[in-house]
Coordinates of C-alpha atoms in Angstrom, one line a residue:
M1 CA -7.8 -17.0 13.1
A2 CA -9.7 -15.4 10.3
A3 CA -11.3 -13.0 12.7
E4 CA -7.9 -12.0 14.1
D5 CA -6.6 -11.2 10.6
S6 CA -9.3 -8.7 9.9
E7 CA -8.9 -5.0 10.5
S8 CA -11.9 -4.9 12.9
V9 CA -10.3 -7.2 15.4
A10 CA -9.4 -4.3 17.7
A11 CA -12.7 -2.4 17.3
I12 CA -14.6 -3.0 20.6
C13 CA -18.1 -1.7 21.0
E14 CA -19.1 0.5 24.0
R15 CA -21.7 -2.0 25.1
D16 CA -19.1 -4.7 25.3
M17 CA -17.2 -2.5 27.8
H18 CA -20.5 -2.3 29.9
S19 CA -21.1 -6.0 29.6
L20 CA -17.7 -6.7 31.0
H21 CA -18.3 -4.5 34.1
R22 CA -22.1 -5.0 34.4
N23 CA -21.7 -5.7 38.1
V24 CA -19.5 -2.7 38.9
P25 CA -21.7 0.5 38.8
A26 CA -18.8 2.9 39.2
L27 CA -17.3 1.6 36.0
R28 CA -20.5 1.8 33.9
R29 CA -20.1 5.5 32.9
T30 CA -20.1 7.4 29.6
D31 CA -16.7 8.8 30.2
V32 CA -14.9 5.4 30.2
D33 CA -11.9 5.8 27.9
T34 CA -11.8 2.8 25.6
S35 CA -9.4 4.4 23.0
A36 CA -6.5 2.2 24.2
I37 CA -8.5 -0.9 23.4
R38 CA -10.1 0.5 20.2
H39 CA -6.8 1.7 18.8
H40 CA -5.0 -0.8 16.6
F41 CA -1.6 -1.8 18.0
Y42 CA 1.5 -1.5 15.7
P43 CA 4.5 -3.4 17.1
D44 CA 6.9 -1.5 14.7
G45 CA 9.5 -4.1 15.1
G46 CA 9.9 -7.5 16.7
W47 CA 8.2 -10.2 14.7
G48 CA 7.3 -7.5 12.2
W49 CA 10.8 -7.7 10.7
A50 CA 10.3 -11.4 10.0
V51 CA 7.0 -10.5 8.3
C52 CA 8.9 -7.8 6.3
G53 CA 11.4 -10.4 5.2
A54 CA 8.6 -12.7 4.2
A55 CA 6.9 -9.9 2.3
L56 CA 10.2 -9.2 0.4
T57 CA 10.3 -12.8 -0.7
A58 CA 6.6 -12.7 -1.7
H59 CA 7.2 -9.6 -3.9
G60 CA 10.1 -11.3 -5.5
L61 CA 8.0 -14.4 -6.2
S62 CA 5.1 -12.4 -7.6
S63 CA 6.0 -9.1 -9.3
G64 CA 9.7 -9.9 -9.7
L65 CA 8.8 -13.2 -11.4
L66 CA 6.3 -11.6 -13.8
L67 CA 8.7 -8.8 -14.8
A68 CA 11.5 -11.3 -15.5
W69 CA 9.6 -12.8 -18.4
G70 CA 12.0 -11.1 -20.8
A71 CA 14.7 -13.6 -20.0
A72 CA 12.3 -16.6 -20.6
A73 CA 10.8 -15.2 -23.8
P74 CA 13.5 -16.5 -26.2
H75 CA 13.0 -20.0 -24.9
A76 CA 9.2 -19.6 -25.3
V77 CA 9.7 -18.6 -28.9
R78 CA 11.7 -21.8 -29.7
H79 CA 9.3 -24.0 -27.7
L80 CA 6.0 -22.7 -28.9
H81 CA 7.1 -21.7 -32.4
A82 CA 5.5 -18.3 -31.9
R83 CA 6.4 -14.7 -32.9
T84 CA 8.4 -12.4 -30.7
I85 CA 5.5 -10.0 -30.2
Q86 CA 3.2 -12.9 -29.2
T87 CA 5.6 -14.1 -26.5
A88 CA 6.0 -10.5 -25.2
W89 CA 2.2 -10.2 -25.0
L90 CA 2.0 -13.5 -23.2
G91 CA 4.3 -12.3 -20.4
C92 CA 2.5 -9.0 -20.2
A93 CA -0.9 -10.8 -19.9
A94 CA 0.2 -12.3 -16.6
L95 CA 1.2 -8.9 -15.2
C96 CA -2.1 -7.4 -16.5
T97 CA -4.2 -10.1 -14.8
S98 CA -2.4 -9.7 -11.5
L99 CA -3.0 -6.0 -11.5
L100 CA -6.6 -6.3 -12.7
V101 CA -7.7 -8.6 -9.8
T102 CA -6.0 -6.5 -7.2
P103 CA -9.1 -4.7 -5.8
L104 CA -10.9 -8.0 -5.5
V105 CA -8.0 -9.6 -3.7
V106 CA -7.7 -6.7 -1.3
S107 CA -11.5 -7.0 -0.5
L108 CA -11.0 -10.8 0.0
C109 CA -8.2 -10.2 2.5
R110 CA -10.2 -7.6 4.4
R111 CA -13.3 -9.8 4.6
K112 CA -11.7 -13.2 5.2
S113 CA -8.1 -14.2 6.2
T114 CA -4.9 -12.6 4.9
R115 CA -2.8 -15.6 5.8
L116 CA -5.2 -18.0 4.1
T117 CA -5.1 -15.9 1.0
A118 CA -1.3 -15.9 0.9
V119 CA -1.1 -19.6 1.3
F120 CA -3.7 -20.3 -1.4
G121 CA -2.0 -17.9 -3.7
G122 CA 1.3 -19.7 -3.4
L123 CA -0.4 -23.0 -4.2
V124 CA -2.1 -21.5 -7.3
M125 CA 1.3 -20.1 -8.5
A126 CA 3.0 -23.5 -8.2
L127 CA 0.2 -25.2 -10.0
A128 CA 0.3 -22.6 -12.8
F129 CA 4.0 -23.2 -13.4
L130 CA 3.4 -26.9 -13.4
F131 CA 0.6 -26.7 -16.0
T132 CA 2.8 -24.3 -18.1
S133 CA 5.6 -26.9 -18.2
F134 CA 3.3 -29.4 -20.0
A135 CA 1.8 -26.9 -22.5
H136 CA 2.8 -27.1 -26.1
Q137 CA 0.5 -24.5 -27.7
L138 CA 0.1 -20.8 -27.2
H139 CA -3.4 -20.8 -25.9
Q140 CA -2.6 -23.3 -23.3
V141 CA 0.3 -21.2 -22.0
S142 CA -2.0 -18.2 -22.1
L143 CA -4.5 -19.9 -19.7
S144 CA -2.0 -21.3 -17.3
Y145 CA 0.7 -18.6 -17.3
G146 CA -1.3 -15.6 -18.4
V147 CA -4.4 -16.0 -16.2
L148 CA -3.8 -18.6 -13.5
L149 CA -0.3 -17.4 -12.6
G150 CA -1.5 -13.7 -12.6
V151 CA -4.2 -14.5 -10.1
G152 CA -1.9 -16.4 -7.7
A153 CA 0.7 -13.6 -7.9
A154 CA -1.9 -11.0 -7.0
M155 CA -2.9 -13.0 -3.9
V156 CA 0.6 -13.5 -2.7
R157 CA 1.6 -9.8 -3.3
E158 CA -1.4 -8.1 -1.8
A159 CA -1.5 -10.4 1.2
A160 CA 2.1 -9.4 2.0
S161 CA 1.3 -5.7 1.7
L162 CA -1.7 -5.9 3.9
M163 CA 0.1 -7.9 6.6
L164 CA 3.0 -5.4 6.6
G165 CA 0.5 -2.6 7.2
Q166 CA -0.7 -4.4 10.4
Y167 CA 2.8 -4.3 11.9
F168 CA 4.3 -1.0 11.0
K169 CA 3.1 2.6 11.3
R170 CA 6.0 4.8 12.4
R171 CA 8.5 2.8 10.4
R172 CA 6.2 2.0 7.5
A173 CA 8.3 3.9 4.9
T174 CA 11.4 1.9 5.9
A175 CA 9.6 -1.4 5.8
E176 CA 8.0 -0.6 2.5
C177 CA 11.4 0.2 1.1
F178 CA 12.8 -3.3 2.0
M179 CA 9.6 -5.0 0.9
L180 CA 9.4 -3.4 -2.6
S181 CA 13.1 -4.0 -3.2
G182 CA 12.2 -7.6 -3.4
I183 CA 10.7 -6.9 -6.9
G184 CA 14.2 -6.0 -8.3
L185 CA 15.9 -8.9 -6.5
G186 CA 13.3 -11.3 -7.8
M187 CA 13.8 -10.0 -11.4
S188 CA 17.6 -10.7 -11.1
T189 CA 17.1 -14.1 -9.5
F190 CA 14.5 -15.4 -12.0
S191 CA 16.4 -13.9 -15.0
A192 CA 19.5 -15.9 -14.1
F193 CA 17.3 -18.9 -13.2
Y194 CA 15.5 -18.9 -16.6
T195 CA 18.8 -18.6 -18.6
D196 CA 20.6 -21.3 -16.7
T197 CA 17.9 -23.8 -16.0
V198 CA 15.5 -23.5 -18.9
G199 CA 18.3 -23.0 -21.3
R200 CA 20.1 -26.2 -20.3
L201 CA 17.4 -28.5 -19.1
G202 CA 14.7 -27.5 -21.7
W203 CA 11.3 -26.1 -21.4
R204 CA 9.6 -28.8 -19.4
L205 CA 12.3 -29.7 -16.9
G206 CA 13.3 -26.1 -16.5
L207 CA 9.8 -24.9 -15.6
Q208 CA 9.3 -27.9 -13.3
A209 CA 12.5 -26.8 -11.4
A210 CA 11.0 -23.3 -11.3
T211 CA 7.9 -24.8 -9.8
G212 CA 9.9 -26.0 -6.8
L213 CA 11.2 -22.4 -6.3
V214 CA 7.8 -20.8 -6.7
A215 CA 6.3 -23.3 -4.2
T216 CA 8.1 -21.5 -1.4
G217 CA 5.4 -18.8 -1.6
F218 CA 3.1 -21.5 -0.1
F219 CA 5.2 -21.5 3.0
V220 CA 5.8 -17.8 3.2
G221 CA 2.2 -17.2 4.4
V222 CA 2.9 -19.4 7.5
L223 CA 5.0 -16.5 8.9
Y224 CA 2.1 -14.1 8.7
R225 CA 1.1 -14.0 12.4
P226 CA -1.6 -11.5 13.2
A227 CA -0.4 -8.3 14.9
S228 CA -3.2 -8.6 17.4
L229 CA -1.2 -11.3 19.2
Y230 CA 1.2 -8.7 20.4
H231 CA -1.5 -6.2 21.6
P232 CA -0.8 -5.3 25.2
Q233 CA -4.5 -5.7 26.1
R234 CA -5.0 -9.0 24.1
R235 CA -6.5 -10.8 27.1
A236 CA -9.2 -8.1 27.5
I237 CA -10.0 -8.2 23.8
S238 CA -10.3 -12.0 23.9
H239 CA -12.6 -11.8 27.0
L240 CA -14.8 -9.2 25.3
K241 CA -15.0 -11.3 22.2
A242 CA -16.0 -14.4 24.3
Q243 CA -18.7 -12.3 26.0
R244 CA -20.0 -11.1 22.7
K245 CA -20.4 -14.7 21.4
R246 CA -22.5 -15.6 24.4
V247 CA -25.0 -12.7 23.9
K248 CA -27.6 -13.4 21.2
H249 CA -27.8 -10.3 19.2
K250 CA -30.9 -9.6 17.1
K251 CA -30.5 -9.5 13.3
A252 CA -31.7 -5.9 13.2
L253 CA -28.8 -4.9 15.4
R254 CA -26.2 -6.4 13.2
P255 CA -24.2 -3.9 11.1
P256 CA -24.8 -4.1 7.3
R257 CA -22.2 -6.2 5.5
P258 CA -19.8 -4.0 3.5
P259 CA -19.8 -4.3 -0.3
L260 CA -17.5 -6.7 -2.1
I261 CA -15.6 -3.8 -3.7
D262 CA -15.8 -0.5 -1.8
M263 CA -15.8 2.4 -4.3
A264 CA -15.7 5.1 -1.6
P265 CA -12.1 6.1 -2.3
L266 CA -13.0 7.0 -5.9
H267 CA -15.3 9.7 -4.7
S268 CA -12.3 12.0 -4.1
R269 CA -11.1 14.0 -7.1
A270 CA -7.5 13.7 -5.9
V271 CA -7.7 9.9 -5.9
R272 CA -9.3 9.8 -9.4
L273 CA -6.4 12.0 -10.7
L274 CA -3.9 9.7 -9.0
V275 CA -5.5 6.7 -10.6
A276 CA -5.4 8.3 -14.0
A277 CA -1.7 9.3 -13.5
A278 CA -0.8 5.7 -12.6
A279 CA -2.7 4.4 -15.6
A280 CA -1.1 6.8 -18.1
A281 CA 2.4 6.2 -16.7
A282 CA 2.0 2.4 -16.8
T283 CA 1.4 2.5 -20.5
G284 CA 5.1 3.1 -21.1
L285 CA 6.7 2.4 -17.8
Y286 CA 6.9 -1.4 -18.1
T287 CA 7.6 -1.6 -21.8
P288 CA 11.5 -2.0 -21.7
A289 CA 11.2 -4.8 -19.2
F290 CA 9.6 -7.0 -22.0
H291 CA 11.4 -5.6 -25.1
L292 CA 14.9 -4.8 -24.0
G293 CA 16.2 -8.3 -24.4
F294 CA 14.8 -8.8 -27.9
Q295 CA 16.2 -5.4 -29.0
A296 CA 19.7 -6.1 -27.6
A297 CA 19.7 -9.5 -29.3
K298 CA 18.8 -8.0 -32.6
E299 CA 21.6 -5.5 -32.3
G300 CA 24.2 -8.3 -32.0
V301 CA 24.6 -8.5 -28.2
P302 CA 25.6 -12.1 -27.3
E303 CA 23.3 -14.3 -25.1
A304 CA 25.5 -13.9 -22.0
G305 CA 25.3 -10.1 -22.5
V306 CA 21.5 -10.2 -22.7
R307 CA 21.4 -12.3 -19.5
L308 CA 23.6 -9.8 -17.7
L309 CA 21.3 -6.9 -18.9
H310 CA 18.3 -8.5 -17.3
I311 CA 20.3 -9.1 -14.0
I312 CA 21.4 -5.4 -14.1
L313 CA 17.8 -4.4 -14.7
G314 CA 16.7 -6.1 -11.5
L315 CA 19.6 -4.8 -9.4
G316 CA 18.9 -1.3 -10.7
A317 CA 15.2 -1.6 -9.6
A318 CA 16.3 -2.7 -6.1
L319 CA 18.8 0.2 -6.0
G320 CA 16.1 2.7 -7.0
C321 CA 13.9 1.5 -4.2
Y322 CA 16.7 2.0 -1.6
V323 CA 17.5 5.4 -2.9
A324 CA 13.9 6.6 -2.9
G325 CA 13.4 5.0 0.5
A326 CA 16.5 6.9 1.9
V327 CA 15.0 10.1 0.7
T328 CA 11.5 9.4 2.0
A329 CA 12.3 7.7 5.3
R330 CA 15.2 9.8 6.4
G331 CA 14.2 13.3 5.6
S332 CA 17.0 15.9 6.1
E333 CA 16.3 19.5 7.3
Q334 CA 18.7 20.9 4.8
C335 CA 17.3 19.0 1.8
L336 CA 13.5 18.5 1.7
V337 CA 12.1 16.4 -1.2
S338 CA 8.4 15.9 -1.3
R339 CA 7.0 12.5 -2.3
Q340 CA 5.2 14.2 -5.2
N341 CA 8.4 15.5 -6.6
L342 CA 10.1 12.1 -6.0
V343 CA 7.4 10.4 -8.1
Q344 CA 7.7 12.9 -10.9
T345 CA 11.5 12.7 -10.9
S346 CA 11.4 8.9 -11.1
M347 CA 8.9 9.1 -14.1
L348 CA 11.1 11.6 -15.8
G349 CA 14.1 9.3 -15.4
A350 CA 12.1 6.4 -17.0
A351 CA 11.1 8.8 -19.8
L352 CA 14.7 9.7 -20.4
S353 CA 15.7 6.0 -20.6
L354 CA 12.9 5.4 -23.1
L355 CA 14.2 8.3 -25.2
A356 CA 17.8 6.8 -25.0
L357 CA 16.5 3.4 -26.2
G358 CA 15.6 5.0 -29.5
W359 CA 19.2 5.7 -30.5
V360 CA 21.5 3.7 -28.1
S361 CA 24.0 1.3 -29.7
G362 CA 26.7 -1.0 -28.4
Y363 CA 26.8 -3.2 -25.3
H364 CA 28.1 -0.5 -23.0
G365 CA 25.4 1.9 -24.1
Y366 CA 22.8 -0.7 -23.3
V367 CA 24.3 -1.2 -19.8
L368 CA 24.1 2.5 -19.0
V369 CA 20.5 2.7 -20.3
T370 CA 19.5 -0.4 -18.3
W371 CA 20.9 1.0 -15.1
L372 CA 19.0 4.2 -15.7
Y373 CA 15.7 2.5 -16.5
G374 CA 16.0 0.0 -13.6
T375 CA 16.7 2.7 -11.0
S376 CA 13.8 4.8 -12.3
L377 CA 11.5 1.8 -12.3
G378 CA 12.3 0.9 -8.7
G379 CA 12.0 4.6 -7.6
T380 CA 8.6 5.0 -9.3
L381 CA 7.2 1.8 -7.8
Y382 CA 8.2 2.9 -4.3
S383 CA 7.5 6.6 -4.5
L384 CA 4.1 6.2 -6.1
K385 CA 3.0 3.9 -3.2
M386 CA 4.3 6.3 -0.6
Y387 CA 2.7 9.3 -2.3
T388 CA -0.6 7.4 -2.3
M389 CA -0.2 6.8 1.4
E390 CA 0.4 10.5 1.9
R391 CA -2.6 11.6 -0.1
V392 CA -5.3 9.3 1.5
R393 CA -6.2 8.5 5.1
A394 CA -4.9 5.3 6.7
R395 CA -8.2 3.4 6.7
Y396 CA -8.6 4.1 2.9
F397 CA -5.1 3.3 1.8
S398 CA -5.4 -0.4 1.1
R399 CA -8.5 0.1 -1.0
T400 CA -7.1 3.1 -2.8
W401 CA -3.8 1.4 -3.6
G402 CA -5.8 -1.5 -5.0
F403 CA -7.6 0.8 -7.4
V404 CA -4.3 2.5 -8.4
Q405 CA -2.9 -0.9 -9.3
G406 CA -6.0 -2.1 -11.0
A407 CA -6.1 0.9 -13.2
Q408 CA -2.6 -0.1 -14.6
A409 CA -3.8 -3.4 -15.9
L410 CA -5.2 -2.6 -19.4
P411 CA -2.6 0.2 -20.0
V412 CA 0.2 -2.2 -19.4
L413 CA -1.2 -4.7 -21.9
I414 CA -1.9 -2.0 -24.5
G415 CA 1.4 -0.3 -24.1
V416 CA 3.6 -3.4 -24.5
A417 CA 1.5 -4.7 -27.5
V418 CA 1.4 -1.3 -29.3
T419 CA 5.1 -0.7 -28.7
G420 CA 6.0 -4.1 -30.0
Y421 CA 3.9 -3.7 -33.2
I422 CA 5.4 -0.3 -33.9
N423 CA 9.0 -1.6 -33.4
D424 CA 8.3 -4.4 -35.9
S425 CA 7.4 -2.0 -38.7
N426 CA 9.6 1.0 -37.6
P427 CA 12.5 -0.2 -35.4
R428 CA 12.8 1.7 -32.1
C429 CA 10.0 4.1 -32.8
G430 CA 7.6 2.4 -30.4
Y431 CA 9.5 3.7 -27.4
Y432 CA 8.5 7.2 -28.3
F433 CA 4.8 6.1 -27.9
S434 CA 5.7 4.9 -24.4
L435 CA 7.6 8.1 -23.7
A436 CA 4.6 10.3 -24.4
F437 CA 2.4 8.4 -22.0
T438 CA 5.0 8.4 -19.3
L439 CA 5.2 12.2 -19.5
V440 CA 1.4 12.4 -19.4
G441 CA 1.5 10.4 -16.1
A442 CA 4.0 12.8 -14.6
V443 CA 1.8 15.8 -15.4
L444 CA -1.3 14.1 -13.9
V445 CA 0.7 13.4 -10.7
H446 CA 1.2 17.2 -10.4
L447 CA -2.5 17.8 -10.9
S448 CA -3.4 15.2 -8.2
A449 CA -1.8 17.4 -5.6
W450 CA -4.6 20.0 -5.9
P451 CA -7.1 19.9 -3.0
D452 CA -10.6 18.6 -3.4
T453 CA -13.4 21.2 -3.6
G454 CA -15.9 18.9 -2.0
S455 CA -16.1 17.6 1.6
S456 CA -14.4 14.3 0.9
N457 CA -13.6 12.1 3.9
V458 CA -10.9 10.1 2.0
T459 CA -8.2 12.7 1.8
G460 CA -7.1 15.5 4.1
D461 CA -6.7 18.3 1.6
C462 CA -5.9 21.2 3.9
D463 CA -2.1 21.6 3.9
P464 CA -1.1 22.0 7.6
C465 CA 2.0 23.9 6.5
V466 CA -0.2 26.6 4.9
C467 CA -2.8 26.6 7.7
P468 CA -1.0 25.5 10.9
P469 CA -3.1 24.5 13.9
L470 CA -2.5 27.3 16.4
A471 CA -4.0 27.8 19.8
G472 CA -7.7 28.2 19.9
V473 CA -8.3 25.7 17.1
G474 CA -9.8 22.3 17.7
P475 CA -13.1 20.4 17.9
L476 CA -12.7 20.1 21.7
G477 CA -12.7 23.9 22.4
P478 CA -10.0 26.5 22.8
V479 CA -6.5 25.4 23.4
P480 CA -4.7 28.2 25.2
G481 CA -1.0 28.5 24.6
G482 CA -0.9 25.9 21.8
P483 CA 2.2 24.7 20.1
L484 CA 3.1 28.2 18.9
G485 CA 2.4 30.2 22.0
P486 CA -0.5 32.7 22.8
L487 CA -2.8 33.9 20.1
P488 CA -2.0 37.2 18.4
L489 CA -4.6 39.9 18.0
G490 CA -7.4 38.9 15.6
V491 CA -6.4 35.2 15.4
G492 CA -8.3 33.6 18.2
G493 CA -11.5 35.7 18.3
P494 CA -12.9 39.2 18.0
P495 CA -12.5 41.7 16.7
L496 CA -11.1 40.0 13.6
G497 CA -12.1 36.4 14.2
P498 CA -15.5 35.4 13.0
G499 CA -15.9 32.5 15.3
G500 CA -16.4 34.4 18.6
P501 CA -14.2 34.2 21.6
G502 CA -11.7 31.4 21.3
G503 CA -12.9 30.6 17.8
P504 CA -10.7 30.2 14.8
G505 CA -9.7 33.4 13.0
P506 CA -9.2 34.0 9.3
L507 CA -5.6 32.8 9.5
H508 CA -6.8 29.4 10.4
Q509 CA -9.3 28.9 7.6
C510 CA -8.5 27.5 4.2
A511 CA -10.0 28.9 1.0
Q512 CA -12.7 26.2 1.0
G513 CA -13.4 26.6 4.7
L514 CA -12.7 22.9 5.4
H515 CA -9.7 23.2 7.8
A516 CA -11.5 21.7 10.7
H517 CA -12.9 18.8 8.6
A518 CA -9.6 18.1 7.0
M519 CA -7.6 18.2 10.2
F520 CA -9.9 16.4 12.6
S521 CA -12.2 14.1 10.6
A522 CA -9.7 11.2 10.8
P523 CA -10.5 8.3 13.2
S524 CA -7.5 9.2 15.4
P525 CA -7.5 12.5 17.3
Y526 CA -4.0 13.1 16.3
H527 CA -3.2 14.3 12.8
Q528 CA 0.0 13.2 11.0
Y529 CA 1.5 15.8 8.9
P530 CA 3.5 15.4 5.6
L531 CA 7.3 15.2 5.9
V532 CA 7.8 18.7 4.6
C533 CA 6.0 20.3 7.6
D534 CA 8.1 21.0 10.7
L535 CA 5.2 22.0 13.0
P536 CA 4.3 19.8 15.9
P537 CA 0.9 18.2 16.2
P538 CA -1.9 20.1 17.8
T539 CA -2.0 20.1 21.6
M540 CA -5.0 18.1 22.8
P541 CA -6.6 18.4 26.2
L542 CA -5.4 15.7 28.6
R543 CA -7.8 13.4 30.3
A544 CA -7.8 13.3 34.2
T545 CA -5.7 10.4 35.5
R546 CA -8.1 9.7 38.4
S547 CA -11.6 8.4 37.8
V548 CA -14.7 10.3 38.9
P549 CA -17.8 8.6 40.2
E550 CA -20.8 8.3 37.9
G551 CA -23.0 11.4 37.8
L552 CA -20.3 13.8 39.0
Y553 CA -18.1 14.0 35.9
R554 CA -18.2 17.2 33.9
P555 CA -16.1 18.0 30.9
P556 CA -13.5 20.8 31.2
G557 CA -15.1 24.2 31.1
S558 CA -18.7 22.9 31.4
S559 CA -19.2 23.8 35.1
A560 CA -22.2 26.1 35.4
S561 CA -21.2 27.8 38.6
G562 CA -17.5 28.1 37.8
R563 CA -16.5 26.9 41.2
H564 CA -14.2 23.9 41.9
V565 CA -15.8 20.7 43.2
Q566 CA -13.8 18.3 45.3
V567 CA -15.0 14.7 45.2
I568 CA -14.2 11.9 47.5
E569 CA -14.2 8.7 45.5
Q570 CA -16.1 5.8 46.9
I571 CA -14.8 2.3 46.4
T572 CA -17.6 0.1 45.1
T573 CA -17.3 -3.6 45.5
S574 CA -19.4 -6.2 43.7
V575 CA -19.8 -9.9 43.9

């Protein structure tokens, strides 16, 4: 089951195809098309929606639980006899740990089993809550809640994201919208749970009751069935895997084992800028989630009003995910909003809410600011992930997103702590510190859209809307007609085209000369364009439907004499 969960379950070697048909000479050819077996199958529905619901629950139990610490912080102050800034730092430490170990958890899921990682993460979270209920000192809670719970939350969250990526491709944006909305729903649920349960039953019994709720993450991983079970050629894949086990491969022929943490995505300048943008924005993005309740209580807002503010914050985050998902998944021809602009707009909304927290007063003012901040937070979490998915290739997305999340760990810890210390000495002035870093993150997001100057294989930096693939462009030779009709003069060849007859003209080349690499270096021969491009994908030459006996097959256009050859196929039988 661990092998079925890995990404290489559908990757079948060419020699395995030959070993399957070693007794049929007509099938042992170099032109056998194994792309249907090599290609990963995405159900885009079916059991995938059950996995999406489980992933929504997993994000509510992990990220939603960690961001709802603001509702439990007043009870921690009374139980641990600690300062306000210490309890805020304690909740932030759990979020920092979960973000810091994300690249390691992603590598663990890719090398081992995604389902086993999710089940083990749910068990770790339940044990962490149980240990926290018996803690009486600050350092004990720091180890159990700040470290152990953060590691378990990272395992539950990343396993859900990776499993969702195995089921959805065409509807990935919609599925991600529903999954990430679980963060806001989890914030509202646990905020109400902390106030009602821990406030009435006390610290120990309240957290033990929360342990039973968190233990559901242990059973969520049971629903993570591998997507390879729904592959239309699953029997052929299983047979080839059984044949491979019977053959004793030499150690020299075994592929080298991948590194524990693959740093290949960081070789791209666009990815490095995106990581820097996420780190800068995280310094101030999560600050109100930990300090809003304390500030409202100091301003005289009653306890029931503070509880309602935390619930509104979670509902606003879920609403922000739905709004950003509606803009991304259902693009309109009349109103086109790029994912980059969506990220920047969400960050600017969060910056505006941080500015408003410096002078807002009254309960109704806090309600309006909380709605604005919650909606901006949910929109930022969703749009940043979708923008990362757009900027990198599919096979690098999980690793790149792990680095984007890991880069936010220390900035979150520093931003929450520094903002709290500034607010203690100068009330409300710490939010301006968070405001500055949020604006810096929005600026770096704009810089990350610039193409790479090097030949990076991580991102496709040639914009297909600027350099559309016309006829005569492609690694397989000229494509007459193409999606845009015949070639105009000087586009497909001489006298203006430098590539010779049928070669790409100057209108098809980017400034860096990397159009062919950016468009066709992906594993799949079909290129997926950003949502803002209305051009169809490049027309690829179709493969013949009938098979040709071995030795008589020639690629299109490779006949030396130029005459048509008619072949009568011979049916070969083998025992």
